[in-house]
PDB file of C-alpha atoms in Angstrom:
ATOM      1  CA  UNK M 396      53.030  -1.633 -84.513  1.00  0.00           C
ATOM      2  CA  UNK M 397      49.919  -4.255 -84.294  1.00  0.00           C
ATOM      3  CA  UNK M 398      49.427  -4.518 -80.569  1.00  0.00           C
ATOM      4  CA  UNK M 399      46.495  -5.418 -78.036  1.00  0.00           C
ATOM      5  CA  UNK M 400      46.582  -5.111 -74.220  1.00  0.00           C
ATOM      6  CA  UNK M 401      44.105  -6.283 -71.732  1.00  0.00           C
ATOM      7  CA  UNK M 402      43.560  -6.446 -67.783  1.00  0.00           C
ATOM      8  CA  UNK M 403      46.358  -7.961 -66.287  1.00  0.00           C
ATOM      9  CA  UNK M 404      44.634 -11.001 -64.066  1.00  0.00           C
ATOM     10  CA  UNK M 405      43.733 -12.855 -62.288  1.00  0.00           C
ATOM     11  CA  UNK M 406      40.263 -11.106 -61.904  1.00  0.00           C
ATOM     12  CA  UNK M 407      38.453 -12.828 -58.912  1.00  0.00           C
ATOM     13  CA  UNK M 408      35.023 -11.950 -58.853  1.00  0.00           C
ATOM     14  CA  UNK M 409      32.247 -13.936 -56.854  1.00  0.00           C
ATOM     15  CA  UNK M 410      29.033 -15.370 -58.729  1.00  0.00           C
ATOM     16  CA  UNK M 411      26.304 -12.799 -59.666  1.00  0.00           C
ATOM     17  CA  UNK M 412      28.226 -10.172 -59.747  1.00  0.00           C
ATOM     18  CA  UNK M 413      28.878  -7.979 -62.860  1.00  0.00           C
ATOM     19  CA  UNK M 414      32.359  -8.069 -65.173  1.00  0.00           C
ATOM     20  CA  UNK M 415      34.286  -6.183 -67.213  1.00  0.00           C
ATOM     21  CA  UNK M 416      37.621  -6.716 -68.846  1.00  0.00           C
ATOM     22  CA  UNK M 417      39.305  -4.458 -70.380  1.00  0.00           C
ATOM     23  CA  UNK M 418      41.098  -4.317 -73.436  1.00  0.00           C
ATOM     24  CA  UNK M 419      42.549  -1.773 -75.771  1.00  0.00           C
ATOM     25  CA  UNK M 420      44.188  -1.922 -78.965  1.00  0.00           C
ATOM     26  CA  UNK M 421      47.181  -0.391 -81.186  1.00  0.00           C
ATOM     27  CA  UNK M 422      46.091  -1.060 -85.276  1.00  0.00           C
ATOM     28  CA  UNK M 423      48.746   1.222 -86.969  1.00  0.00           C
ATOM     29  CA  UNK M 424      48.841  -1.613 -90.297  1.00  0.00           C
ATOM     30  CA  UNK M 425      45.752  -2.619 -90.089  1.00  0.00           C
ATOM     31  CA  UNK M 426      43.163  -0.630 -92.275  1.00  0.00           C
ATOM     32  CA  UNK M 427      40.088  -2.373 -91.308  1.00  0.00           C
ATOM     33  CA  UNK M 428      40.567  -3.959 -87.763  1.00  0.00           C
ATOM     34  CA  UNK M 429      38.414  -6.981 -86.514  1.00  0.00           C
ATOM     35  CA  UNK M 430      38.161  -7.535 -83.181  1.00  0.00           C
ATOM     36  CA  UNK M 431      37.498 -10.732 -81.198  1.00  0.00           C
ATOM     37  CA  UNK M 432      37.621 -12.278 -77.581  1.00  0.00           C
ATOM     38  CA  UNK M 433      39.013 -16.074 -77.427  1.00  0.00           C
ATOM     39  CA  UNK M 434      37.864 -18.036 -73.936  1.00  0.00           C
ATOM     40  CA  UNK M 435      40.084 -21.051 -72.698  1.00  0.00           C
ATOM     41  CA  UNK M 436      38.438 -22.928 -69.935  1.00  0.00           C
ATOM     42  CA  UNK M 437      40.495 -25.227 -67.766  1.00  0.00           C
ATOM     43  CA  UNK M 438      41.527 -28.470 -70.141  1.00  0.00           C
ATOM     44  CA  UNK M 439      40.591 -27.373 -73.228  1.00  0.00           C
ATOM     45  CA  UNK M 440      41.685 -25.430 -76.128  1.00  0.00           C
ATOM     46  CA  UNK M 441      40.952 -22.367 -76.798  1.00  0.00           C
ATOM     47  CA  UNK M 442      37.592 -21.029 -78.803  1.00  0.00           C
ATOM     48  CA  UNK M 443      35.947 -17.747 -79.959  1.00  0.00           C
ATOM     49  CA  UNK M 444      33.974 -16.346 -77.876  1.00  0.00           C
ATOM     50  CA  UNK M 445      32.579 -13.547 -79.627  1.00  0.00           C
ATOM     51  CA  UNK M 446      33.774 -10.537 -82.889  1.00  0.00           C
ATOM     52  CA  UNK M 447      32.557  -7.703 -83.970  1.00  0.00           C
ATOM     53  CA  UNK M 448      33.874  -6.611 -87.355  1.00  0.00           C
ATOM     54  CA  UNK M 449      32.175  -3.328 -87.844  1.00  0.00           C
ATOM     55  CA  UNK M 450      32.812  -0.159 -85.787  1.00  0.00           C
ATOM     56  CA  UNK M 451      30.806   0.639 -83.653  1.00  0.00           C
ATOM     57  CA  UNK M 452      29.118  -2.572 -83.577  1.00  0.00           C
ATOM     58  CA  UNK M 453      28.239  -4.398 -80.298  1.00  0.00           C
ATOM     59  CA  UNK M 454      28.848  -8.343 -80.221  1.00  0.00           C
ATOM     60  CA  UNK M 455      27.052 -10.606 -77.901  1.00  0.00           C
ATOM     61  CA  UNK M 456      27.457 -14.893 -76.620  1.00  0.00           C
ATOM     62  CA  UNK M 457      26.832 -16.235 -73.708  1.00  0.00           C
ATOM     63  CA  UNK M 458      25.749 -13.277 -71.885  1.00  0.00           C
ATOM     64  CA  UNK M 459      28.815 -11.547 -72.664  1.00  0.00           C
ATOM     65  CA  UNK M 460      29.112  -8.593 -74.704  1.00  0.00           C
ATOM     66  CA  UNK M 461      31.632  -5.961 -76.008  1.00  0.00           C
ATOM     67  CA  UNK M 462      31.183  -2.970 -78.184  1.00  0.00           C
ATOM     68  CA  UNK M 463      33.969  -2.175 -80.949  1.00  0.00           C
ATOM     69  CA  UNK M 464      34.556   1.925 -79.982  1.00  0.00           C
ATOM     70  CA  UNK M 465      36.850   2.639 -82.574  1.00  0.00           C
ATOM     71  CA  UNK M 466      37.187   6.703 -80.553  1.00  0.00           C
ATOM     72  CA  UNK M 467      38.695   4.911 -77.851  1.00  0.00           C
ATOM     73  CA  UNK M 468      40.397   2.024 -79.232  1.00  0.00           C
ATOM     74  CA  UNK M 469      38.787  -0.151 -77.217  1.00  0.00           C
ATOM     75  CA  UNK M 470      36.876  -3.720 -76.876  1.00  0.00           C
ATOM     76  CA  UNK M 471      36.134  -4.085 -73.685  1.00  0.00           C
ATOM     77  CA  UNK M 472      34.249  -7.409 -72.632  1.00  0.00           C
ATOM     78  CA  UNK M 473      31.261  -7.447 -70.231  1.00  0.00           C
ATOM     79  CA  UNK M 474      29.061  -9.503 -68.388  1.00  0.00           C
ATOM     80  CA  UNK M 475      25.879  -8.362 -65.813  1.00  0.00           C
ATOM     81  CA  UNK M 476      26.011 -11.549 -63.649  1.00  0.00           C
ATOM     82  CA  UNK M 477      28.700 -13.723 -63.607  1.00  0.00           C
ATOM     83  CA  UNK M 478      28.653 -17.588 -62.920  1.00  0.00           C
ATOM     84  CA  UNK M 479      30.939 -20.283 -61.709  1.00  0.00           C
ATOM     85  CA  UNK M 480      31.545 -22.162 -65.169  1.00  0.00           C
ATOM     86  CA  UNK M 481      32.698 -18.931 -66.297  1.00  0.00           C
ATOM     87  CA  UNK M 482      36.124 -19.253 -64.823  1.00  0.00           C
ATOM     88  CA  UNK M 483      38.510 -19.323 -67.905  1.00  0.00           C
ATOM     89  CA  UNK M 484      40.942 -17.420 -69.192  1.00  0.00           C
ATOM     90  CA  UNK M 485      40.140 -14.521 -71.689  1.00  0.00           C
ATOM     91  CA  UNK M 486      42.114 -13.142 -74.463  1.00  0.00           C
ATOM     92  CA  UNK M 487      41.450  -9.985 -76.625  1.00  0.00           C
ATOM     93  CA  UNK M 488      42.718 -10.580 -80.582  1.00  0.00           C
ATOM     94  CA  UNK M 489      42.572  -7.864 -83.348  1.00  0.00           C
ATOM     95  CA  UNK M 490      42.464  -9.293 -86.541  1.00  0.00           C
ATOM     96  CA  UNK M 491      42.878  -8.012 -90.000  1.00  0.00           C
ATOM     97  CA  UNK M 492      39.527  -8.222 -92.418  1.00  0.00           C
ATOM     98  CA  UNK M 493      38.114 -11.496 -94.336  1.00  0.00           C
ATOM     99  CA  UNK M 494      40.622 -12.082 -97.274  1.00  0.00           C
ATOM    100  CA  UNK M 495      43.648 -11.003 -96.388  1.00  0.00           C
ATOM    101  CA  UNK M 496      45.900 -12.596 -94.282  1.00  0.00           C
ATOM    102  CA  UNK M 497      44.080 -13.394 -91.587  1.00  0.00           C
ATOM    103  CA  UNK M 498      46.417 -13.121 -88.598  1.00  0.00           C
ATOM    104  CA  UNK M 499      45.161 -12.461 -85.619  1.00  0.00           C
ATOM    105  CA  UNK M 500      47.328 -10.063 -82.226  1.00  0.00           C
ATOM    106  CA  UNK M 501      46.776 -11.522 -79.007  1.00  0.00           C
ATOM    107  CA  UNK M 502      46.594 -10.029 -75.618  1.00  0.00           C
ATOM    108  CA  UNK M 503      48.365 -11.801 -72.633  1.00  0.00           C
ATOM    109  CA  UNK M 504      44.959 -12.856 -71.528  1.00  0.00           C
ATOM    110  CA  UNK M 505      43.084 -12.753 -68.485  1.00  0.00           C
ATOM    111  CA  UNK M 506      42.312 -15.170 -66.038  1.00  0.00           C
ATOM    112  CA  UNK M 507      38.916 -15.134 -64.064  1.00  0.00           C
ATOM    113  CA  UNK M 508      38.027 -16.673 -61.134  1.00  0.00           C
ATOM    114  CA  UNK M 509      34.566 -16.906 -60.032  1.00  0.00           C
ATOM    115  CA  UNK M 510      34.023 -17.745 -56.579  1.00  0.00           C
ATOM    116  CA  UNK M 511      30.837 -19.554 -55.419  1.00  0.00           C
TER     117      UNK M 511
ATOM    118  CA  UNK K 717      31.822 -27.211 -82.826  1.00  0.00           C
ATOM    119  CA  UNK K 718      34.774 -28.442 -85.520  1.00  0.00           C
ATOM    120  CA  UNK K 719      37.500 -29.636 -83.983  1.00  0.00           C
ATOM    121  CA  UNK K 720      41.337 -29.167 -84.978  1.00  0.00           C
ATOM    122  CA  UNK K 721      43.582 -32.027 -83.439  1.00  0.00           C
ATOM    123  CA  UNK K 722      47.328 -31.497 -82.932  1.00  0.00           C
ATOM    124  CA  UNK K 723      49.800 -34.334 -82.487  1.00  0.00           C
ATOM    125  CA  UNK K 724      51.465 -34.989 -79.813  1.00  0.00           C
ATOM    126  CA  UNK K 725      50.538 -32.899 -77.234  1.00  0.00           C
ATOM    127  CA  UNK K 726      53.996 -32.739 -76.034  1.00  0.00           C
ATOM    128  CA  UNK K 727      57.188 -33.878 -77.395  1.00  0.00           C
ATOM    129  CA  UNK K 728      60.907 -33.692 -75.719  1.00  0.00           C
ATOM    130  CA  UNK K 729      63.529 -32.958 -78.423  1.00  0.00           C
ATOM    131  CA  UNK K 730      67.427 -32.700 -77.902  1.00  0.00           C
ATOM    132  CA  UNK K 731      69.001 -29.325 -79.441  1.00  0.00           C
ATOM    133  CA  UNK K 732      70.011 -29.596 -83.176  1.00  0.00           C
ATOM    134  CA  UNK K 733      67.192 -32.440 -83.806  1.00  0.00           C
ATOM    135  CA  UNK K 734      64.540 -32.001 -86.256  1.00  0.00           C
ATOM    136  CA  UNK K 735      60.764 -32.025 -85.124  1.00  0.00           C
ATOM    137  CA  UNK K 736      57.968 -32.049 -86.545  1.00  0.00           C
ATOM    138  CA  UNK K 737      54.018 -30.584 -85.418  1.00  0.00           C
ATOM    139  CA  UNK K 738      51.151 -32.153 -87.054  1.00  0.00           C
ATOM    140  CA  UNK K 739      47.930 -30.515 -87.264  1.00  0.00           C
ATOM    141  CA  UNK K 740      44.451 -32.105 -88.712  1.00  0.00           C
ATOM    142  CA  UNK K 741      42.622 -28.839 -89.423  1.00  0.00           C
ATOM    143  CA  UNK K 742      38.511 -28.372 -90.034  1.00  0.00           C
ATOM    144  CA  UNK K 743      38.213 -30.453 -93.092  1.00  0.00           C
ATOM    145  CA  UNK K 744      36.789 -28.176 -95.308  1.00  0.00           C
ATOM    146  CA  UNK K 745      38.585 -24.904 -94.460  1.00  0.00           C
ATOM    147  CA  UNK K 746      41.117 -23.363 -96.524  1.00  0.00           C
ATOM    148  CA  UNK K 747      43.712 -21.436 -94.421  1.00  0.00           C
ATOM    149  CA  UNK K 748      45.907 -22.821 -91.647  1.00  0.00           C
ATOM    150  CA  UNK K 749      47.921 -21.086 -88.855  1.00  0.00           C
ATOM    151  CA  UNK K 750      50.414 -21.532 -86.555  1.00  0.00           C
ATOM    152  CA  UNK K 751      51.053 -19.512 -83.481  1.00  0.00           C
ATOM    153  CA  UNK K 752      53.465 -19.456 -80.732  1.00  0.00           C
ATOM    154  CA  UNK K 753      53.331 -19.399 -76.878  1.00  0.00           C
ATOM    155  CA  UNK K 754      55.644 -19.215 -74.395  1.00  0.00           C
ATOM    156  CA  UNK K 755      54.954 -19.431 -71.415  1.00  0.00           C
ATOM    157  CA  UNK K 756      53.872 -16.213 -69.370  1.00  0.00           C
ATOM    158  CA  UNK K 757      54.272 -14.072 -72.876  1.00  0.00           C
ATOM    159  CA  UNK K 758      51.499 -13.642 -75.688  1.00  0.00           C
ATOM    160  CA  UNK K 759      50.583 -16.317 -78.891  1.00  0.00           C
ATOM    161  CA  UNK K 760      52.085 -14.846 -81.505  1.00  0.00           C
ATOM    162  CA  UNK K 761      51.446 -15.366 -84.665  1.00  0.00           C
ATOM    163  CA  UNK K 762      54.175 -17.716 -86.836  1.00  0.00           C
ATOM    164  CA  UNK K 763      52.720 -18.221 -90.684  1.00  0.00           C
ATOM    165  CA  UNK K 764      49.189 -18.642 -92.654  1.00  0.00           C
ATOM    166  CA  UNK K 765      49.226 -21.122 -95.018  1.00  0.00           C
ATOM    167  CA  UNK K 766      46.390 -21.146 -98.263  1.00  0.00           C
ATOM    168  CA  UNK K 767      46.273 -22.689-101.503  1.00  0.00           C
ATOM    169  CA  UNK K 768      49.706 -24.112-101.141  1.00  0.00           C
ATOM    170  CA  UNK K 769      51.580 -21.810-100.021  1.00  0.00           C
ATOM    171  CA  UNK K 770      52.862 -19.363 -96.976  1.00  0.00           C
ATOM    172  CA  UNK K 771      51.173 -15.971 -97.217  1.00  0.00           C
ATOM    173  CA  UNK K 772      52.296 -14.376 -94.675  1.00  0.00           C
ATOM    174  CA  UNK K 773      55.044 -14.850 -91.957  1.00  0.00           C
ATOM    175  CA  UNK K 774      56.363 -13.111 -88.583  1.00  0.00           C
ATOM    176  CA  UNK K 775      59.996 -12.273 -87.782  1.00  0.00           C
ATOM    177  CA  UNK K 776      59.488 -15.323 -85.385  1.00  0.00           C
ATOM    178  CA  UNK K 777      59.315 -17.748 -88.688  1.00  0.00           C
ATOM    179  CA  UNK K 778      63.079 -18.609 -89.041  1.00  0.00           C
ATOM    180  CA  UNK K 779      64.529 -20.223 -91.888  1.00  0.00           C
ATOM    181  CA  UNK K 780      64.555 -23.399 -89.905  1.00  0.00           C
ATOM    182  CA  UNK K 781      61.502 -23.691 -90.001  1.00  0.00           C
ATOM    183  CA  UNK K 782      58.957 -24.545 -92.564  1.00  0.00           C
ATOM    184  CA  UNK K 783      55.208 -25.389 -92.930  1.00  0.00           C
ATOM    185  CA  UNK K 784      53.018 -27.887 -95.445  1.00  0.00           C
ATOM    186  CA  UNK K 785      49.805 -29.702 -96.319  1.00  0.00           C
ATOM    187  CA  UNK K 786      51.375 -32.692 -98.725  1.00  0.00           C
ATOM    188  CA  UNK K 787      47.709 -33.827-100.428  1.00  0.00           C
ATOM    189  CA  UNK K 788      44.956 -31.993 -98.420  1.00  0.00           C
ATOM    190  CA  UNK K 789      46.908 -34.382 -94.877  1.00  0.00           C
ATOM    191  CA  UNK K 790      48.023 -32.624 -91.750  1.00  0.00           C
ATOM    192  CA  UNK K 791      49.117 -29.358 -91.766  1.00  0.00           C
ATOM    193  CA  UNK K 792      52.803 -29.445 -90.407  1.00  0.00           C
ATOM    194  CA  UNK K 793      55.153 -27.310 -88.995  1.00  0.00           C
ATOM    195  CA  UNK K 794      58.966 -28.635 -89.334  1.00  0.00           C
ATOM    196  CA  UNK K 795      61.555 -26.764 -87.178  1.00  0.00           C
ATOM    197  CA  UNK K 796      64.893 -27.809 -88.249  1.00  0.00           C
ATOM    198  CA  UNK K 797      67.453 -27.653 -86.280  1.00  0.00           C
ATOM    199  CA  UNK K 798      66.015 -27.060 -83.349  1.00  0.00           C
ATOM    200  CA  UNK K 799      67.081 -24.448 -80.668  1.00  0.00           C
ATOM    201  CA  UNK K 800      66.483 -23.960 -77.052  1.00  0.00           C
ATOM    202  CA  UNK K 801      64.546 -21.054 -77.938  1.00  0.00           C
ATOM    203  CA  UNK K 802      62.022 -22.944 -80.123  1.00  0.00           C
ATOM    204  CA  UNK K 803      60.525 -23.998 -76.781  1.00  0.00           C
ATOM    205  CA  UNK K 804      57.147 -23.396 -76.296  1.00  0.00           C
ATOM    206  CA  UNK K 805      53.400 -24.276 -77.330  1.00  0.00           C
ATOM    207  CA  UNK K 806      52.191 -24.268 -80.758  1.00  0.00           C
ATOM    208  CA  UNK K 807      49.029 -23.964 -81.626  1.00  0.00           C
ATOM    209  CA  UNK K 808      47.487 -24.797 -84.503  1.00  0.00           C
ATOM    210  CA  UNK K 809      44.496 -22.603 -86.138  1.00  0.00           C
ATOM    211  CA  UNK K 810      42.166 -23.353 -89.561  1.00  0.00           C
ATOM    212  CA  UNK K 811      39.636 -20.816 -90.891  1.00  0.00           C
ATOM    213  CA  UNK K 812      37.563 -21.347 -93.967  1.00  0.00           C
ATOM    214  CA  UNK K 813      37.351 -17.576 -95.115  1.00  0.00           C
ATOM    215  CA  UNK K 814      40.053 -16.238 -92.924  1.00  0.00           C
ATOM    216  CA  UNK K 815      38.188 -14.711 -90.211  1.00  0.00           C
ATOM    217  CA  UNK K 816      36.986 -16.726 -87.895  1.00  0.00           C
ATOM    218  CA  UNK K 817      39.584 -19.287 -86.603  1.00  0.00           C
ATOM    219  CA  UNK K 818      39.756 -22.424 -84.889  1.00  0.00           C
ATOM    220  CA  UNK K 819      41.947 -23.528 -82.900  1.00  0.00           C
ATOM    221  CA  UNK K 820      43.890 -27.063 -81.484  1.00  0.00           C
ATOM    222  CA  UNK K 821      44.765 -28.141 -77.669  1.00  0.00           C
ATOM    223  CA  UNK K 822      48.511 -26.859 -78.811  1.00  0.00           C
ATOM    224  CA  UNK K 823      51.574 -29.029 -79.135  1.00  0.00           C
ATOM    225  CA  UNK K 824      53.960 -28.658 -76.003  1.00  0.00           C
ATOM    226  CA  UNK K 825      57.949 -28.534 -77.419  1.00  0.00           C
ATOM    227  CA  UNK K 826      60.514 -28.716 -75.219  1.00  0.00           C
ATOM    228  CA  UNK K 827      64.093 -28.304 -76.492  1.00  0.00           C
ATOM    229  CA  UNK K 828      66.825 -29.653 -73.873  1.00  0.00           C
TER     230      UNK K 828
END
């Protein structure tokens, strides 16, 4: 089936230093997979962070970036230099293309600390 | 950014009771989601809702529940009767082409 799994957290990491999440994904129904990463910071709801809906495609917000390898099945989310207000928690989504139904496959999600 | 609002935040339900989730989506999208958490699994996706009507629904969708959007209003989610199981948080999510999807704070349901 559908499925999409990610680093189990919590990831601590300490300010300036460089990121990566990983996150992989199963799309056996899904012709045309889009791929997304949702942020949740503490007390509020959760919000896109960034998609890429093209293979092979690189997306970019915030200083975070992940590049859709459709070889590897993978989405894997990225950041040089971390910062303090990034602590959230993280979730990799695979989605099915514009027009259709729309559903989106979570991962579990990934919580990051980052320590002053 | 647009907001989506879900009433209440949380809401304490005996077994067997009916309940229902409201959701005020993005006013001008077009499809409407509901997802379900519990806690230390995924969010899983429940049903999309456009034009009217369900498109789509998981295995998780019973046949106790059911979804609306009475006159372009809130985008509910009944659950009736409820179980134990049905305990969890549900978010809400709008989209105006399908893709990109906003979500609500979630509505906490606890089933005693």
């Amino acid at each position: 089936g559908d499925s999409v799994t990610q680093t189990e957290g919590p990831v601590t990491v300490s300010e300036s230093e460089s990121l990566i999440i990983n996150c992989t994904y199963s799309a056996t129904s899904i012709a045309y997979p889009n791929l997304f990463w949702y942020v949740r910071y503490p007390g509020e709801g959760l919000q896109l962070l960034l998609k890429v809906i093209t293979a092979g495609q690189k997306g970019s917000s915030r200083g975070f970036e992940a590049t859709y390898n459709k070889e590897t099945t993978s989405f894997h989310l990225q950041k040089a230099s971390v910062q303090e207000s990034d602590s959230a928690v993280y979730y990799c989504a695979l989605g099915d293309r514009e027009g259709n139904t729309g559903k989106l496959i979570f991962g579990l999600g990934t919580t990051l600390q980052v320590q002053p | 950014g647009p907001k989506v609002l879900q009433i209440p935040s949380h809401q304490i339900i005996d077994m067997g009771q009916m309940v229902t989730l409201n959701c005020d989506p993005v006013s001008n999208h077009l499809y409407f989601y509901w997802y379900k958490q519990i806690l230390g699994q995924q969010m899983e996706f429940l049903v999309n809702f456009y034009n009217g009507k369900v498109m789509e629904k998981s295995k998780l969708f019973k046949d106790q529940f059911s979804v609306e959007r009475p006159d372009g209003s809130y985008f509910t989610l009944k659950i009736q009767p409820t179980a134990l199981e049905d305990s969890a948080v549900y978010f809400c999510a709008s989209s105006l082409k399908g893709l990109e999807q906003y979500f609500g704070p979630g509505t906490r349901l606890t089933v005693l």
